[in-house]
Coordinates of C-alpha atoms in Angstrom, one line a residue:
M1 CA -14.9 2.2 11.2
Q2 CA -18.0 2.2 13.4
A3 CA -20.2 -0.7 12.5
S4 CA -23.9 -0.6 12.9
R5 CA -25.4 -2.8 15.6
P6 CA -26.8 -6.0 14.0
G7 CA -30.6 -5.7 13.5
S8 CA -30.7 -1.9 13.7
R9 CA -33.0 0.0 11.4
P10 CA -31.4 0.9 8.0
G11 CA -30.3 4.5 7.8
Q12 CA -30.4 4.9 11.6
L13 CA -27.8 7.4 12.8
K14 CA -25.8 6.9 16.0
P15 CA -25.9 9.6 18.7
Q16 CA -22.7 11.5 18.2
P17 CA -21.6 15.1 18.7
T18 CA -21.0 17.3 15.7
A19 CA -17.4 18.6 15.4
A20 CA -17.1 19.9 11.9
R21 CA -16.9 23.2 10.1
V22 CA -18.9 24.1 7.0
R23 CA -17.7 26.2 4.1
H24 CA -20.5 27.6 1.9
A25 CA -19.7 28.7 -1.6
R26 CA -22.5 30.1 -3.8
Y27 CA -21.2 30.8 -7.2
S28 CA -22.2 31.8 -10.7
E29 CA -20.7 33.4 -13.8
A30 CA -21.3 36.8 -12.1
G31 CA -19.4 36.1 -8.9
L32 CA -18.8 34.1 -5.8
A33 CA -20.0 34.4 -2.2
A34 CA -18.2 32.2 0.4
E35 CA -18.8 31.8 4.1
L36 CA -17.2 29.6 6.9
R37 CA -19.4 28.4 9.7
D38 CA -19.0 26.1 12.7
S39 CA -22.6 24.9 12.9
F40 CA -25.3 23.5 10.7
D41 CA -27.9 26.1 11.6
A42 CA -29.7 27.8 8.7
L43 CA -28.1 25.9 5.9
P44 CA -28.4 27.9 2.6
A45 CA -31.0 26.9 0.0
V46 CA -30.3 26.0 -3.6
R47 CA -31.2 28.9 -5.9
P48 CA -32.0 28.5 -9.6
G49 CA -29.2 29.7 -11.9
E50 CA -26.6 29.4 -9.1
G51 CA -24.3 26.7 -7.9
L52 CA -24.0 25.8 -4.2
W53 CA -21.0 23.9 -2.7
L54 CA -20.9 22.8 0.9
D55 CA -17.5 21.6 1.9
I56 CA -17.7 20.0 5.3
E57 CA -14.4 19.4 7.1
G58 CA -14.8 16.7 9.7
V59 CA -17.5 14.1 10.1
P60 CA -20.9 15.7 11.1
G61 CA -22.6 14.2 14.1
E62 CA -26.2 13.1 14.3
A63 CA -27.6 16.6 14.5
G64 CA -25.4 17.9 11.6
L65 CA -26.4 15.0 9.3
L66 CA -30.1 15.3 10.2
A67 CA -29.8 19.0 9.3
L68 CA -28.3 18.1 5.9
Q69 CA -31.1 15.6 5.4
Q70 CA -33.8 18.1 6.2
A71 CA -32.3 20.9 4.1
Y72 CA -31.5 18.9 1.0
G73 CA -33.4 15.6 1.2
L74 CA -30.3 13.3 1.4
H75 CA -31.1 9.6 1.8
G76 CA -30.7 8.1 5.2
L77 CA -28.6 5.2 4.0
A78 CA -26.0 7.5 2.5
L79 CA -25.9 9.5 5.7
E80 CA -25.4 6.3 7.7
D81 CA -22.4 5.5 5.4
V82 CA -21.0 9.0 6.0
Q83 CA -21.2 8.5 9.7
S84 CA -19.9 4.9 9.7
G85 CA -16.9 5.4 7.4
G86 CA -14.7 2.7 6.1
Q87 CA -16.8 2.3 2.9
S88 CA -15.4 0.9 -0.3
P89 CA -15.5 3.3 -3.3
K90 CA -19.0 3.3 -4.7
L91 CA -21.6 5.3 -6.6
E92 CA -25.3 5.2 -5.4
D93 CA -28.2 6.6 -7.2
F94 CA -31.1 7.9 -5.0
G95 CA -33.1 9.5 -7.7
T96 CA -32.9 13.2 -6.7
H97 CA -29.2 13.0 -5.9
L98 CA -26.1 10.8 -6.3
Y99 CA -23.8 9.7 -3.6
L100 CA -20.2 8.9 -4.4
V101 CA -17.6 7.5 -2.0
L102 CA -13.9 7.8 -2.8
Q103 CA -10.9 6.7 -0.6
M104 CA -7.9 9.1 -0.5
P105 CA -4.6 7.4 0.4
R106 CA -1.9 8.9 2.6
L107 CA 1.3 7.7 4.3
E108 CA 1.4 8.4 8.0
A109 CA 4.8 7.5 9.6
G110 CA 5.3 4.8 7.0
R111 CA 1.8 3.4 7.4
L112 CA -0.8 3.6 4.6
E113 CA -4.0 5.1 5.7
F114 CA -7.2 6.0 3.8
D115 CA -9.5 9.0 4.4
Q116 CA -13.1 8.6 3.1
L117 CA -14.4 11.3 0.8
N118 CA -18.2 11.6 0.6
L119 CA -19.7 13.5 -2.3
F120 CA -23.3 14.3 -3.0
L121 CA -24.6 15.7 -6.3
A122 CA -28.0 17.2 -6.7
E123 CA -29.5 19.8 -9.0
G124 CA -27.2 22.8 -8.6
L125 CA -25.7 21.4 -5.4
V126 CA -22.5 19.6 -4.4
I127 CA -21.7 18.5 -0.9
S128 CA -18.3 17.2 0.1
I129 CA -17.6 15.6 3.5
H130 CA -14.1 14.6 4.6
A131 CA -11.7 14.7 7.5
R132 CA -8.8 16.6 5.9
R133 CA -8.3 20.2 6.6
D134 CA -7.9 22.5 3.6
L135 CA -8.2 19.5 1.2
F136 CA -9.9 21.4 -1.6
D137 CA -8.1 24.7 -1.4
P138 CA -6.8 24.4 -5.0
V139 CA -10.4 24.0 -6.2
R140 CA -11.6 26.9 -4.0
A141 CA -8.8 29.1 -5.5
R142 CA -10.0 28.3 -9.0
L143 CA -13.6 29.3 -7.9
E144 CA -12.3 32.5 -6.5
G145 CA -10.3 33.3 -9.6
G146 CA -13.1 32.4 -11.9
R147 CA -10.7 30.6 -14.3
G148 CA -12.0 28.0 -16.8
Q149 CA -15.4 26.4 -16.6
I150 CA -15.6 25.9 -12.9
R151 CA -18.2 28.7 -12.4
T152 CA -20.1 28.0 -15.6
G153 CA -19.9 24.2 -15.9
G154 CA -22.6 23.5 -13.3
A155 CA -22.6 21.1 -10.3
E156 CA -21.3 18.2 -12.4
Y157 CA -18.1 20.0 -13.4
L158 CA -17.5 21.0 -9.8
L159 CA -17.9 17.3 -8.8
Y160 CA -15.4 16.4 -11.5
A161 CA -12.9 18.9 -10.2
L162 CA -13.2 17.4 -6.7
C163 CA -12.9 13.8 -7.9
D164 CA -9.9 14.7 -10.0
L165 CA -8.1 16.2 -7.1
A166 CA -8.9 13.2 -4.9
V167 CA -7.7 10.7 -7.5
D168 CA -4.5 12.7 -8.1
L169 CA -3.6 12.2 -4.4
G170 CA -2.7 8.7 -5.3
F171 CA 0.3 9.8 -7.3
P172 CA 2.5 11.2 -4.5
V173 CA 1.7 8.1 -2.4
T174 CA 2.8 5.7 -5.2
Q175 CA 5.9 7.8 -5.7
E176 CA 6.8 7.6 -2.0
L177 CA 6.2 3.8 -2.0
S178 CA 8.4 3.5 -5.1
E179 CA 11.2 5.3 -3.3
V180 CA 10.8 2.9 -0.3
L181 CA 11.1 0.0 -2.7
I182 CA 14.2 1.4 -4.3
E183 CA 15.8 1.8 -0.9
L184 CA 14.9 -1.7 0.0
E185 CA 16.3 -3.0 -3.3
G186 CA 19.6 -1.3 -2.5
R187 CA 19.7 -2.9 0.9
V188 CA 19.0 -6.3 -0.6
E189 CA 21.9 -5.9 -3.0
D190 CA 24.1 -4.9 -0.1
G191 CA 23.3 -8.2 1.6
D192 CA 21.1 -7.0 4.4
A193 CA 19.6 -10.2 5.8
D194 CA 16.8 -8.7 8.0
L195 CA 14.4 -7.3 5.4
S196 CA 11.7 -9.8 4.9
S197 CA 9.2 -8.1 7.3
E198 CA 9.8 -4.7 5.8
I199 CA 9.3 -5.9 2.2
Y200 CA 6.2 -7.8 3.2
S201 CA 4.8 -4.8 5.0
V202 CA 5.2 -2.6 1.8
R203 CA 3.7 -5.4 -0.3
R204 CA 0.7 -5.6 2.0
Q205 CA 0.1 -1.9 1.9
L206 CA 0.3 -2.0 -1.9
S207 CA -2.2 -4.8 -2.0
G208 CA -4.7 -2.6 0.0
L209 CA -4.0 0.4 -2.2
Q210 CA -4.5 -1.8 -5.3
R211 CA -7.9 -3.0 -4.2
Q212 CA -9.1 0.5 -3.4
S213 CA -7.7 2.1 -6.7
Q214 CA -9.2 -0.7 -8.8
R215 CA -12.7 -0.2 -7.3
Q216 CA -12.3 3.5 -7.5
R217 CA -11.6 3.6 -11.2
E218 CA -14.5 1.3 -11.9
E219 CA -16.9 3.6 -10.1
L220 CA -15.5 6.7 -11.9
R221 CA -15.9 5.0 -15.2
S222 CA -19.7 5.1 -14.6
F223 CA -19.6 8.8 -15.4
L224 CA -18.5 8.0 -19.0
T225 CA -21.8 6.5 -19.8
P226 CA -24.3 8.7 -17.8
D227 CA -27.9 7.5 -17.5
H228 CA -29.0 10.0 -14.9
P229 CA -30.5 13.4 -15.6
L230 CA -28.0 15.0 -13.2
L231 CA -25.2 14.0 -15.6
A232 CA -25.8 15.9 -18.8
G233 CA -22.9 14.2 -20.6
R234 CA -21.3 17.5 -21.8
H235 CA -18.3 16.9 -19.5
E236 CA -17.5 13.5 -20.7
V237 CA -14.0 14.6 -22.0
Y238 CA -13.1 15.7 -18.5
W239 CA -14.4 12.5 -16.9
R240 CA -12.3 10.6 -19.4
D241 CA -9.3 12.5 -18.1
C242 CA -10.2 11.7 -14.5
V243 CA -10.6 8.0 -15.3
D244 CA -7.3 8.1 -17.1
H245 CA -5.6 9.4 -13.9
A246 CA -7.4 6.7 -11.9
D247 CA -6.1 4.0 -14.4
R248 CA -2.6 5.4 -14.1
V249 CA -2.7 5.2 -10.4
Y250 CA -4.0 1.6 -10.5
E251 CA -1.4 0.6 -13.1
G252 CA 1.4 2.2 -11.1
V253 CA 0.3 0.5 -7.9
T254 CA 0.0 -2.9 -9.7
Y255 CA 3.5 -2.5 -11.0
L256 CA 4.9 -1.6 -7.6
R257 CA 3.1 -4.6 -6.0
E258 CA 4.6 -6.9 -8.6
S259 CA 8.0 -5.3 -8.0
A260 CA 7.6 -5.8 -4.2
A261 CA 6.7 -9.5 -4.8
D262 CA 9.8 -9.9 -7.1
L263 CA 12.0 -8.1 -4.5
L264 CA 10.7 -10.4 -1.7
N265 CA 11.4 -13.5 -3.9
T266 CA 14.9 -12.2 -4.8
H267 CA 15.6 -11.4 -1.1
L268 CA 14.6 -14.9 0.0
A269 CA 16.6 -16.5 -2.9
L270 CA 19.7 -14.6 -1.9
I271 CA 19.2 -15.7 1.7
S272 CA 18.9 -19.2 0.6
H273 CA 22.0 -18.9 -1.7
R274 CA 24.0 -17.5 1.2
M275 CA 22.8 -20.3 3.4
N276 CA 23.8 -22.8 0.8
D277 CA 27.3 -21.3 0.7
V278 CA 27.5 -21.5 4.5
M279 CA 26.3 -25.1 4.4
K280 CA 28.8 -25.9 1.6
V281 CA 31.7 -24.6 3.7
L282 CA 30.5 -26.5 6.8
T283 CA 30.1 -29.7 4.8
I284 CA 33.6 -29.4 3.3
I285 CA 35.1 -28.8 6.8
S286 CA 33.1 -31.7 8.4
T287 CA 33.9 -34.0 5.4
T288 CA 37.6 -33.1 5.6
F289 CA 37.8 -33.9 9.3
V290 CA 36.0 -37.3 9.1
P291 CA 39.2 -39.2 7.9
L292 CA 41.3 -37.1 10.3
S293 CA 39.0 -38.1 13.2
F294 CA 39.4 -41.7 12.1
L295 CA 43.2 -41.4 12.1
V296 CA 43.5 -39.7 15.5
G297 CA 41.0 -42.1 17.0
L298 CA 42.9 -45.0 15.6
Y299 CA 46.2 -43.9 17.0
G300 CA 44.6 -42.8 20.3
M301 CA 43.9 -46.4 21.2
N302 CA 46.1 -47.5 24.1
F303 CA 47.5 -50.8 22.8
S304 CA 50.7 -52.2 24.1
T305 CA 53.8 -51.6 21.9
D306 CA 55.5 -54.9 22.9
S307 CA 53.9 -56.8 20.0
P308 CA 55.1 -55.8 16.5
W309 CA 51.4 -56.1 15.4
N310 CA 50.1 -53.6 17.9
M311 CA 50.7 -50.2 16.3
P312 CA 54.5 -50.3 15.6
E313 CA 54.3 -46.7 14.5
L314 CA 54.0 -45.6 18.1
S315 CA 57.6 -46.5 18.7
W316 CA 58.9 -44.8 15.5
R317 CA 61.3 -41.9 15.9
F318 CA 59.4 -39.7 13.5
G319 CA 55.9 -41.3 13.9
Y320 CA 54.3 -37.9 14.9
L321 CA 55.5 -36.2 11.8
Y322 CA 54.6 -39.2 9.7
I323 CA 50.9 -39.1 10.9
W324 CA 50.8 -35.3 10.3
G325 CA 52.0 -35.9 6.7
V326 CA 49.3 -38.5 6.2
M327 CA 46.6 -36.2 7.5
L328 CA 47.7 -33.3 5.2
L329 CA 47.7 -35.7 2.3
V330 CA 44.2 -36.8 3.2
I331 CA 43.0 -33.1 3.3
A332 CA 44.6 -32.4 -0.1
G333 CA 43.0 -35.5 -1.6
V334 CA 39.6 -34.6 -0.3
L335 CA 39.8 -31.0 -1.7
V336 CA 41.1 -32.2 -5.0
F337 CA 38.2 -34.7 -5.2
F338 CA 35.7 -31.9 -4.5
R339 CA 37.2 -29.7 -7.1
R340 CA 37.1 -32.3 -9.8
K341 CA 33.5 -32.9 -9.0
R342 CA 32.9 -29.2 -9.3
W343 CA 31.4 -29.0 -5.8
I344 CA 33.7 -26.2 -4.9

């Protein structure tokens, strides 16, 4: 995320080269005209009775964003958010147009990453800006096929189709994280002792995904009670379905996060239990050898055997076997005592 310099003017864009391609799609019930460009020169105008979709792959630089602002009157604060990235999901109302930010999760080499999706809705116009190549090919295929309401439902319906696809990207991510947790659970059951960092890493990723999905579903729920002229309200049933998908993603992530926390607690408890078993064995061994150490220390004193009171056992014929018998009896007595106390 590129943060703005403290004290800079609101909506000020940073000098940055444009490296993006623009897909134009002008559509109506009668047909579809699409074009792919590598520049922001001569952006198409919005025509009455037709829908216009600009799908921009890559983050436009300063020149590209200024061209969008000049052609469609986009607010400078929204364009600054597009250039900065790292925004939380939100919905902004700028009067003539709406600005919606969604975060699309993906797993890259086991790390959870988020790609920002910027969506603008104006009269007859939808602009999508993102960094993923071919992200909206399924929606583009529906436009080309002319199936359903996508050509006749207006800009709001196209916005719903884009949001629905972006929200559904959370399902494969949660499924993959679920499989990771299942694998870790199996390793915990097998007694793998070096898993704390891996479980904590998955739990941290799920916490980040939970925060984003919670905010995302709250912003999408705003479309269920539209108070803006751009939202006619005739597509409420579709927005309900989109919100339902967002709720399912959030609930799935919440469940996985709780499962990860339980798995971490179970893992730590098993480690503690195994440590207690080890300490129990070591305690039994050390406790057993305490009286033996006393006996060998006692008989290791170099007193003279001339006096009958100075260790007469040292001159016994079977004194060595006698002391071994005593030590074995002491070991047996200690183990019997531990057993009766239910310590072993």
